[in-house]
Amino acid sequence: MKAIAFVASVFLTAVPLSLPVLAGNEDPLFINLTTDQAHRSTMAIGFSQAQLERGHPLTIFLNDQGILLASKAKADQYQEQQATLRAIMKKGGLVIACPACMKKYGISESDLLEGIKVGNPALTGEALFQDDTKTLSW
């Protein structure tokens, strides 16, 4: 019995207890938005905006069909989403457009909403790999 107690005490002393990791009030949020579907994209952008207003630094990465939301040529189709993206950028949120996706869907840099940045490894990586960043994908 003493041997078991000894092993248990050594184990508990040597192995730190795992505590749940909780999000801080100012942890960055990185949203990977891959859809242009009205309901899903509105949910993603609306959630993003709410977290930005709560104090979380925000990046939205428009990826795959999500890039269509950034096209001025599609303003009629994505009026609500574009208005919210503009509001997010006005409040300091970063919106990044995937350049490969722009090419696939025929969107030029001049067709992007004002303020959207064309992604590159440094820009996207800096946003994605900030300490304590949380990520979500739609």
Coordinates of C-alpha atoms in Angstrom, one line a residue:
M1 CA 0.0 0.0 0.0
K2 CA 2.9 2.4 0.8
A3 CA 4.3 1.7 -2.7
I4 CA 1.1 2.7 -4.3
A5 CA 0.9 5.9 -2.3
F6 CA 4.5 6.7 -3.1
V7 CA 3.9 6.2 -6.9
A8 CA 0.8 8.3 -6.7
S9 CA 2.5 11.1 -4.9
V10 CA 5.4 11.1 -7.4
F11 CA 3.0 11.0 -10.3
L12 CA 0.9 13.9 -9.1
T13 CA 4.0 16.0 -8.3
A14 CA 5.7 15.3 -11.6
V15 CA 2.6 15.7 -13.9
P16 CA 1.0 19.1 -13.8
L17 CA -2.8 19.0 -13.6
S18 CA -4.5 20.1 -16.8
L19 CA -6.7 23.1 -16.4
P20 CA -9.2 24.2 -19.1
V21 CA -7.9 26.9 -21.4
L22 CA -10.3 29.8 -21.3
A23 CA -10.6 32.6 -23.9
G24 CA -9.4 35.9 -22.6
N25 CA -11.5 39.0 -23.1
E26 CA -9.1 40.3 -25.7
D27 CA -8.0 37.2 -27.5
P28 CA -7.9 37.7 -31.3
L29 CA -10.5 36.0 -33.5
F30 CA -9.7 34.6 -37.0
I31 CA -12.8 33.7 -39.1
N32 CA -12.2 31.6 -42.2
L33 CA -15.3 32.3 -44.3
T34 CA -15.6 29.9 -47.2
T35 CA -19.3 30.4 -48.2
D36 CA -21.4 33.0 -50.0
Q37 CA -24.6 31.4 -48.9
A38 CA -26.8 34.1 -47.5
H39 CA -27.7 32.7 -44.1
R40 CA -24.3 31.2 -43.3
S41 CA -22.3 34.2 -44.4
T42 CA -24.6 36.6 -42.5
M43 CA -24.2 34.5 -39.4
A44 CA -20.4 34.4 -39.7
I45 CA -20.1 38.2 -40.3
G46 CA -22.6 39.1 -37.6
F47 CA -20.9 36.9 -35.1
S48 CA -17.6 38.4 -36.1
Q49 CA -18.9 41.9 -35.6
A50 CA -20.3 41.1 -32.2
Q51 CA -16.9 39.8 -31.0
L52 CA -15.1 42.8 -32.4
E53 CA -17.5 45.0 -30.4
R54 CA -16.7 43.0 -27.3
G55 CA -13.0 43.9 -27.7
H56 CA -11.6 41.0 -29.7
P57 CA -9.2 41.9 -32.5
L58 CA -10.8 40.5 -35.6
T59 CA -9.7 39.1 -38.9
I60 CA -12.0 37.7 -41.5
F61 CA -10.4 35.6 -44.2
L62 CA -12.6 35.4 -47.3
N63 CA -11.7 32.1 -48.8
D64 CA -13.2 30.0 -51.6
Q65 CA -16.7 31.2 -52.4
G66 CA -16.6 33.6 -49.5
I67 CA -14.5 35.8 -51.8
L68 CA -17.7 36.6 -53.8
L69 CA -19.0 38.6 -50.8
A70 CA -16.2 41.1 -51.4
S71 CA -17.0 41.9 -55.0
K72 CA -18.4 45.3 -55.8
A73 CA -19.9 43.8 -58.9
K74 CA -22.1 41.6 -56.6
A75 CA -23.3 44.5 -54.4
D76 CA -27.0 43.8 -55.1
Q77 CA -26.7 40.2 -54.2
Y78 CA -24.6 40.7 -51.0
Q79 CA -25.9 44.1 -49.8
E80 CA -26.3 43.1 -46.2
Q81 CA -23.0 41.2 -45.9
Q82 CA -21.1 44.0 -47.6
A83 CA -22.6 46.7 -45.3
T84 CA -21.5 44.7 -42.3
L85 CA -18.0 44.1 -43.7
R86 CA -17.7 47.8 -44.2
A87 CA -18.8 48.5 -40.6
I88 CA -16.3 45.9 -39.3
M89 CA -13.4 47.5 -41.2
K90 CA -14.5 51.0 -40.1
K91 CA -14.1 49.7 -36.5
G92 CA -10.7 48.3 -37.0
G93 CA -11.4 44.7 -38.2
L94 CA -9.2 43.3 -40.8
V95 CA -10.7 41.6 -43.9
I96 CA -8.4 39.6 -46.1
A97 CA -9.2 38.3 -49.6
C98 CA -7.6 35.0 -50.7
P99 CA -5.7 35.9 -53.9
A100 CA -6.0 32.3 -55.4
C101 CA -9.8 32.5 -54.8
M102 CA -10.0 35.9 -56.4
K103 CA -8.3 34.4 -59.5
K104 CA -10.6 31.4 -59.6
Y105 CA -13.8 33.5 -59.4
G106 CA -12.5 36.3 -61.7
I107 CA -12.4 39.1 -59.0
S108 CA -9.7 41.7 -59.5
E109 CA -8.2 43.8 -56.7
S110 CA -10.0 46.9 -58.1
D111 CA -13.3 45.0 -57.7
L112 CA -12.8 44.5 -54.0
L113 CA -14.7 46.6 -51.4
E114 CA -12.6 49.4 -50.2
G115 CA -10.4 48.4 -47.3
I116 CA -10.2 44.7 -48.0
K117 CA -6.6 43.6 -48.2
V118 CA -5.3 41.0 -50.7
G119 CA -3.8 38.2 -48.7
N120 CA -0.2 37.0 -48.8
P121 CA 1.6 34.6 -46.5
A122 CA 3.0 37.4 -44.2
L123 CA -0.3 39.2 -43.8
T124 CA -2.5 36.2 -43.3
G125 CA 0.0 34.4 -41.2
E126 CA 0.5 37.4 -38.9
A127 CA -3.3 37.4 -38.2
L128 CA -3.6 33.7 -37.9
F129 CA -0.6 33.0 -35.7
Q130 CA -1.0 35.8 -33.1
D131 CA -0.7 34.5 -29.6
D132 CA -4.0 33.2 -28.1
T133 CA -5.9 33.5 -31.5
K134 CA -9.1 31.6 -31.7
T135 CA -10.3 30.4 -35.1
L136 CA -13.7 29.6 -36.5
S137 CA -14.7 28.5 -39.9
W138 CA -18.0 28.9 -41.8

